Coordinates of C-alpha atoms in Angstrom, one line a residue:
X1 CA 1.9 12.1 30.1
X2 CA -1.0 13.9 28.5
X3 CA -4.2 12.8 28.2
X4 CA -3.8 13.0 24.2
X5 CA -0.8 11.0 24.3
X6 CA -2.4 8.3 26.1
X7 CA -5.2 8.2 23.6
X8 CA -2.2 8.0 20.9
X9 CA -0.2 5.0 22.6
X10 CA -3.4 3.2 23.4
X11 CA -4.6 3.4 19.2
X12 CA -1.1 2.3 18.5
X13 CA -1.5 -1.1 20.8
X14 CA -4.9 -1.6 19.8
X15 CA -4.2 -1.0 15.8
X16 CA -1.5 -4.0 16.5
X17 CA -4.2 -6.4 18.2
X18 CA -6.5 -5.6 15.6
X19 CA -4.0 -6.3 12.9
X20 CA -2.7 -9.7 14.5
X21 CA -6.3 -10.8 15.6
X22 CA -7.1 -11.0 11.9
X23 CA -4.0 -11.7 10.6
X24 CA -4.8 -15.0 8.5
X25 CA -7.5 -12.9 6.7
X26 CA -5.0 -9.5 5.7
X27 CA -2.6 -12.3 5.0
X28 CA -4.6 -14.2 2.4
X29 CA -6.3 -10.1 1.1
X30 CA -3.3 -8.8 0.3
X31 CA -0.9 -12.1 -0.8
X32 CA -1.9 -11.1 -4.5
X33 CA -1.4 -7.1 -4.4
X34 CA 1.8 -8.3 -2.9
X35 CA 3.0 -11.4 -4.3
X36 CA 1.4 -10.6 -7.8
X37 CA 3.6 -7.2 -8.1
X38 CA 7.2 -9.6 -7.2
X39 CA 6.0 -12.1 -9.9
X40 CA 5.2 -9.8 -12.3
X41 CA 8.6 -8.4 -12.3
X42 CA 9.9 -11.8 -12.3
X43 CA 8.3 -12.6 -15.5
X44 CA 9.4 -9.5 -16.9
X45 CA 13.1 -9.7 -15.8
X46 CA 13.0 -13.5 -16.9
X47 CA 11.4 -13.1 -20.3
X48 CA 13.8 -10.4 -20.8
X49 CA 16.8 -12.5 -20.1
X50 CA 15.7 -15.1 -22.1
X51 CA 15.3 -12.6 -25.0
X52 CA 18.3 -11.0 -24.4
X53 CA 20.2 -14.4 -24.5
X54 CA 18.6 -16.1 -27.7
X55 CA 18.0 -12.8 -29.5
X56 CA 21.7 -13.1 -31.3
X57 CA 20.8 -17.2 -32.4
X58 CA 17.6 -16.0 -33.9
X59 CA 19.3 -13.1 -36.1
X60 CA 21.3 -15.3 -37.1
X61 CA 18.7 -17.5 -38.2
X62 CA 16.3 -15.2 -39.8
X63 CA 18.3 -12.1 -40.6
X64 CA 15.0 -9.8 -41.3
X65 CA 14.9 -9.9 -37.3
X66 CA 17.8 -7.5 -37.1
X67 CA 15.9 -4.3 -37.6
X68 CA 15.5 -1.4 -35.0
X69 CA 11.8 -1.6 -35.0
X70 CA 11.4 -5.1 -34.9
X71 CA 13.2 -5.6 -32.1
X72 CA 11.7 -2.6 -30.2
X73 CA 8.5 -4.5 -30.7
X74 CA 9.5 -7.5 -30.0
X75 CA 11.4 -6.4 -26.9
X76 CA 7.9 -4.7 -25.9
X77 CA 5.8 -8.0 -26.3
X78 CA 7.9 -10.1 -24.5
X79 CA 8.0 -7.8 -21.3
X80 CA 4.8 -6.8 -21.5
X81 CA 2.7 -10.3 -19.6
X82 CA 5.4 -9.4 -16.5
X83 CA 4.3 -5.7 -16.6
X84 CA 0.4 -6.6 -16.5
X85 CA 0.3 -8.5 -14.3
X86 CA 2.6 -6.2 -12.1
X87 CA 0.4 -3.1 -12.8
X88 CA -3.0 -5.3 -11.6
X89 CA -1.4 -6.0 -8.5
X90 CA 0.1 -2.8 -7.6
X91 CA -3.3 -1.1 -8.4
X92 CA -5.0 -3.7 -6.0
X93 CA -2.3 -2.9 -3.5
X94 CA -3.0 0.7 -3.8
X95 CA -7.0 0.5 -3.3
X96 CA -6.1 -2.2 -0.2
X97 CA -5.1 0.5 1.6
X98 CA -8.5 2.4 1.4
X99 CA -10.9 -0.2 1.7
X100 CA -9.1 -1.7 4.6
X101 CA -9.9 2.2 5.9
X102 CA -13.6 1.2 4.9
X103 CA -13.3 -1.8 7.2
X104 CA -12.5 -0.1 10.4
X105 CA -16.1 0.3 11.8
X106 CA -16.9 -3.4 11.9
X107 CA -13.7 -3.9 12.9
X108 CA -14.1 -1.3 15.9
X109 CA -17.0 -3.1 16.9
X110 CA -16.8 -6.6 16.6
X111 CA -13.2 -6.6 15.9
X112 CA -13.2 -9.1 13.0
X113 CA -12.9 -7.5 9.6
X114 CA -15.3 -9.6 6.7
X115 CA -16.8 -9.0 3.0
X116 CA -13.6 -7.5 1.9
X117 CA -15.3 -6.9 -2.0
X118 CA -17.9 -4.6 -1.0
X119 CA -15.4 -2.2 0.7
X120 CA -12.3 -2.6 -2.4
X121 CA -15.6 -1.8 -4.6
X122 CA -16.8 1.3 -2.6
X123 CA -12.8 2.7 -3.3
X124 CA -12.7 1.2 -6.9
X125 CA -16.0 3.1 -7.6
X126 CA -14.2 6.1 -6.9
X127 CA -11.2 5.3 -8.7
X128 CA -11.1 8.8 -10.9
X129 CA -10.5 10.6 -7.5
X130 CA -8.5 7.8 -5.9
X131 CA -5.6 7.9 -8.7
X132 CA -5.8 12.3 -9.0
X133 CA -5.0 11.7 -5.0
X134 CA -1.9 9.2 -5.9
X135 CA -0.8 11.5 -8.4
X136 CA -0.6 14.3 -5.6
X137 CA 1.1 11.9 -3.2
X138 CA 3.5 11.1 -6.0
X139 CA 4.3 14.5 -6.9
X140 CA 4.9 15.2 -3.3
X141 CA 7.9 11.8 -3.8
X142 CA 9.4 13.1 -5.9
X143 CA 10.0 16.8 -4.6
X144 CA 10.9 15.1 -1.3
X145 CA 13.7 13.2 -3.3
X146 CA 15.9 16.1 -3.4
X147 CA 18.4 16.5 -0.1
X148 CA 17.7 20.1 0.2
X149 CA 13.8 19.3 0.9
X150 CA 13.9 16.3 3.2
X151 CA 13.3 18.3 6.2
X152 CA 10.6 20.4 4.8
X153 CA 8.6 17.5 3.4
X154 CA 9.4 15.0 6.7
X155 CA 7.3 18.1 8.5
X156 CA 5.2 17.9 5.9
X157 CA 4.5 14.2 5.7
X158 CA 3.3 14.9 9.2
X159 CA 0.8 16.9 8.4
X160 CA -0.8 14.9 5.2
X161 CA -0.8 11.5 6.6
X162 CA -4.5 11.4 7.1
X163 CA -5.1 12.1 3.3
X164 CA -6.3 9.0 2.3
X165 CA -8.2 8.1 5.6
X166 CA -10.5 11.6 4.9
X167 CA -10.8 10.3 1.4
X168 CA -12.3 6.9 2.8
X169 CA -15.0 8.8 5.5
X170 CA -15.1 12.1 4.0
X171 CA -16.1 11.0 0.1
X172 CA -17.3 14.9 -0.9
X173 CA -13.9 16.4 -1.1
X174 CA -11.9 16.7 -3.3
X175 CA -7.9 15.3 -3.6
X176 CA -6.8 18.9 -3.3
X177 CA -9.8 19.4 -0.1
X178 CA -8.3 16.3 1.5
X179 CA -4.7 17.5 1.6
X180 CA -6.7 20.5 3.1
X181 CA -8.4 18.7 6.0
X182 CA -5.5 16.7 6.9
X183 CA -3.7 19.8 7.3
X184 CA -6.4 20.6 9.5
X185 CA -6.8 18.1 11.7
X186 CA -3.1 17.4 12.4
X187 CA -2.7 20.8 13.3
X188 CA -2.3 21.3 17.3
X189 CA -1.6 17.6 17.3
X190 CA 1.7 17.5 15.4
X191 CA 3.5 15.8 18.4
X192 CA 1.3 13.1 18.8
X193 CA 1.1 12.7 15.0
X194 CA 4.7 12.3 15.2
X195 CA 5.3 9.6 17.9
X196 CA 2.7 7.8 15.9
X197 CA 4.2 7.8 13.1
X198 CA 7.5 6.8 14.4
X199 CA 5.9 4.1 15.9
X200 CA 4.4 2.3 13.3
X201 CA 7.5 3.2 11.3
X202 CA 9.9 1.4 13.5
X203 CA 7.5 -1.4 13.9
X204 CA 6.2 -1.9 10.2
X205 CA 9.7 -1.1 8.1
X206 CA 12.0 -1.6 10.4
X207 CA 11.5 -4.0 13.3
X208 CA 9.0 -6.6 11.7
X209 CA 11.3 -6.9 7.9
X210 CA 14.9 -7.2 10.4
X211 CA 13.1 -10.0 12.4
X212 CA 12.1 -12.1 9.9
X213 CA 15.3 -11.5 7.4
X214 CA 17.3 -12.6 10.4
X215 CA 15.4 -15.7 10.8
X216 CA 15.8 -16.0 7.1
X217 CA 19.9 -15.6 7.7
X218 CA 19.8 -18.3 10.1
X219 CA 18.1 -20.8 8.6
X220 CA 20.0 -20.4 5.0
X221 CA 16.4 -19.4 3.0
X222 CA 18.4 -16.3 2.0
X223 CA 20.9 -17.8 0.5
X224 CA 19.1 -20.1 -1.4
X225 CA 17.3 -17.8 -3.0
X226 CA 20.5 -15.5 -3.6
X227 CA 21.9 -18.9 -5.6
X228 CA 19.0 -19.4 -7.0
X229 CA 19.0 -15.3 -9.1
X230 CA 22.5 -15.8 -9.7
X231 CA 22.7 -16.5 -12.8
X232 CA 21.1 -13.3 -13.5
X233 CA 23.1 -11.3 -11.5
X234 CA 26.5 -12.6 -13.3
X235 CA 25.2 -10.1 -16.3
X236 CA 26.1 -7.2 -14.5
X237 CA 29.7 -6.3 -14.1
X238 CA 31.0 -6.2 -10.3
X239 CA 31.3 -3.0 -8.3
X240 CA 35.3 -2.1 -8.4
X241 CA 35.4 0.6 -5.5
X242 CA 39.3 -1.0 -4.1
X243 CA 40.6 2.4 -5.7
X244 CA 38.9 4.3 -3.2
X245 CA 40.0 2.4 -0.3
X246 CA 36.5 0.7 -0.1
X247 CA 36.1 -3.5 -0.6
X248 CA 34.5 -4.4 -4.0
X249 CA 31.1 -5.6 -4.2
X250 CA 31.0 -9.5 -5.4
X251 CA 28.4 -10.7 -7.5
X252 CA 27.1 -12.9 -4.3
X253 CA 27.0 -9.9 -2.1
X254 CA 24.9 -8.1 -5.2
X255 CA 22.5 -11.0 -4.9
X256 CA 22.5 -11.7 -1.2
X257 CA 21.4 -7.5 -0.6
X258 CA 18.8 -8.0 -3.6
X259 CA 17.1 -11.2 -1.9
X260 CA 17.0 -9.0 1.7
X261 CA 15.8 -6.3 0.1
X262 CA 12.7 -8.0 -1.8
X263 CA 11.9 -10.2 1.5
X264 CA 12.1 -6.8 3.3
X265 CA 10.0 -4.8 0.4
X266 CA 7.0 -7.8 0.9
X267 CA 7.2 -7.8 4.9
X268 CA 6.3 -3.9 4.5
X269 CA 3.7 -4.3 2.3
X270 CA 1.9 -7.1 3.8
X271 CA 1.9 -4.9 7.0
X272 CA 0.1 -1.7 5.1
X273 CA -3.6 -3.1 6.9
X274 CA -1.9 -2.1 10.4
X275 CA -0.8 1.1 8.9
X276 CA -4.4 1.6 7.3
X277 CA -6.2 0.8 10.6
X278 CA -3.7 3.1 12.7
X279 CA -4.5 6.2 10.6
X280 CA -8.0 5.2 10.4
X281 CA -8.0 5.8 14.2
X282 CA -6.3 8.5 14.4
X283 CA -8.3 10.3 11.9
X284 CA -11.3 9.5 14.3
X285 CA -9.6 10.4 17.4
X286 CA -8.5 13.7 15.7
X287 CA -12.2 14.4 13.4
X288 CA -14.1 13.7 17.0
X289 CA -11.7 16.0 19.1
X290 CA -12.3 19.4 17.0
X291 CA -15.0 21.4 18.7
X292 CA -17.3 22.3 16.1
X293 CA -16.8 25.5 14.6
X294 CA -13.5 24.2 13.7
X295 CA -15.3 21.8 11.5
X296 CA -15.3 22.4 7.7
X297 CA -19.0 23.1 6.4
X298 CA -19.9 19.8 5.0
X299 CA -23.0 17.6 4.0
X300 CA -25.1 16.4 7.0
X301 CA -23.5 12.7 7.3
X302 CA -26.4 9.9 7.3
X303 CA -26.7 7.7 10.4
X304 CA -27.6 5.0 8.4
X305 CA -26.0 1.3 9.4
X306 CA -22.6 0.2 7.0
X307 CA -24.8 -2.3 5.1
X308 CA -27.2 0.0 4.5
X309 CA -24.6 2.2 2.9
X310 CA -23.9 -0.1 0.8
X311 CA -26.8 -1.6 -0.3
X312 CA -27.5 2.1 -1.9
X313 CA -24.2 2.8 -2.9
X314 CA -24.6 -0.3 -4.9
X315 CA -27.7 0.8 -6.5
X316 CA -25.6 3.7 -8.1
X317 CA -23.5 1.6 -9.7
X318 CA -22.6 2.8 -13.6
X319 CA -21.9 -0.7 -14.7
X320 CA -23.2 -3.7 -15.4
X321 CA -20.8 -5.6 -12.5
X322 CA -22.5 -5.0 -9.0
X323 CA -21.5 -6.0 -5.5
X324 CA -22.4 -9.9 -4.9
X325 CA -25.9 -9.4 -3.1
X326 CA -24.4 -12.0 -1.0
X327 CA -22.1 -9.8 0.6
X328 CA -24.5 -7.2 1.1
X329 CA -26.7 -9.7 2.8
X330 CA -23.9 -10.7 5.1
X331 CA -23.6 -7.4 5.7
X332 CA -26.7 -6.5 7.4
X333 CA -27.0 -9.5 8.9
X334 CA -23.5 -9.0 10.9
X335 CA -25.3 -5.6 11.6
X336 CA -28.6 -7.5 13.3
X337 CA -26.6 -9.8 15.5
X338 CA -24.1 -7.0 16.8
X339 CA -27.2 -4.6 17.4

């Protein structure tokens, strides 16, 4: 075993301990970018099913309800608490992952993580750049939908993992220059790149959501929950596939897989710090091993402590809302005792 892969195994044991150590606090950061986005639907599925239910008794009652436009706008209003409240949280979830990069150095050194506002602020701050960079990662979804390109982009993915990690520590590129320097710096280090992200892969959507679920199974939480969204899911006509050979799919069965599936999709979102603090590491592993005339032409970087980073970023703030000088006080202080 190289002496690269070794440095690759040993970031993917320590990104777990670092995870774990402080797992009460990612627990209780990310419950509402997680937890907000499955009740926001909830509302939304639930006010439309109560709409869709009563609609017919209230035309009924006040005929001048039965108009196309009326009912579009209705239909909008009544969905549209769910869908706020889903868009805040998914936003929140999306900035998580960059300020949880932010968090890495304290965490590096005194392996705690703390003053989780200051570091979503430092990515919300940059939100202009943060979304065009989403929009890229999107676009790069999509294409990789098709059959024909899942090979290509699964090569690809390889290579732009580090994207929003070099958007956290390297703040003057661009979304374009950090697809650039991703490229970069995985280059000559595809294999490693790989078993890493296999790793966290298998452990994050695959092992962690299949250990819990199966506990779920065993202890009959699943099918509570499945009893409990049936009456939703009598609405939608059952799956007849008995002409093909193949067993129909029972309106239990429909509700059993979409229970699994949800407890599945919050297990792999609650574990998006670990995947954060992996990258975050490998991006240093990767931006420290380059010799140096490899290395992009870029600003001289300040050696300035974290709190005192912040304390100016702060300063430039556009708006009237600034970072809690509480936090910022913290800050430095964690930064006097760990000196």
């Amino acid at each position: 075993m190289t002496k690269k892969q070794k440095n690759a195994l040993g970031i993917f044991t320590e990104s777990v301990g670092l995870y774990f150590s402080n797992f009460d606090k990612f627990l209780k950061y990310m419950t509402f970018p997680v937890l907000g986005q499955i009740a926001g639907l909830i509302i939304a599925f639930f006010t439309t099913y109560l709409y869709t239910v009563n609609m017919p008794k209230l035309i009924d009652k006040y005929p001048q309800l039965n108009d196309l436009g009326i009912l579009i706008t209705i239909s909008v209003l009544v969905i549209l608490p769910g869908m706020a409240i889903f868009c805040k949280a998914f936003w929140e979830y999306l900035v998580a992952y960059g300020s949880v990069n932010s968090m890495l150095e304290n965490m590096l050194r005194s392996g705690k993580v703390y003053d989780f506002e200051a570091h979503t602020e430092l990515i919300k701050r940059r939100a202009f750049s943060f979304i065009g960079l989403w929009l890229l990662f999107g676009i790069f979804s999509l294409i990789a939908i098709c059959p024909l390109m899942w090979i290509i982009c699964a090569i690809f993915a390889i290579y732009f993992v580090l994207i929003f990690q070099i958007f956290t520590f390297e703040p003057e590129l661009s979304p374009f220059g950090c697809v650039k320097r991703s490229l970069m710096l995985v280059k000559g280090h595809f294999r490693d790149t790989f078993m890493l992200f296999a790793l966290v892969g298998t452990l994050t959507y695959i092992a962690i959501p299949q250990i819990v679920i199966k506990g779920f199974d065993a202890t009959g939480v699943n099918i509570a929950f499945s009893n409990a969204i049936m009456p939703f899911v009598n609405l939608l006509p059952e799956l007849d596939f008995s002409m093909y050979g193949l067993t129909s799919i029972k309106h239990s069965d429909m509700a059993l897989f979409t229970i699994q599936t949800i407890f599945a999709q919050i297990l792999i979102q609650y574990t998006l710090p670990l995947r954060s603090i992996l990258w975050s590491m490998w991006y240093k592993e990767l931006n420290n091993g380059l010799p140096k005339q490899e290395l992009p032409t870029q600003k001289k970087k300040s050696k300035k402590r974290p709190s005192e980073k912040l304390m100016e970023a702060s300063k430039k703030k556009y708006s009237k809302k600034k970072i809690d000088d509480n936090i910022l006080r913290r800050a430095m202080e964690k930064d006097d005792d760990e000196e």
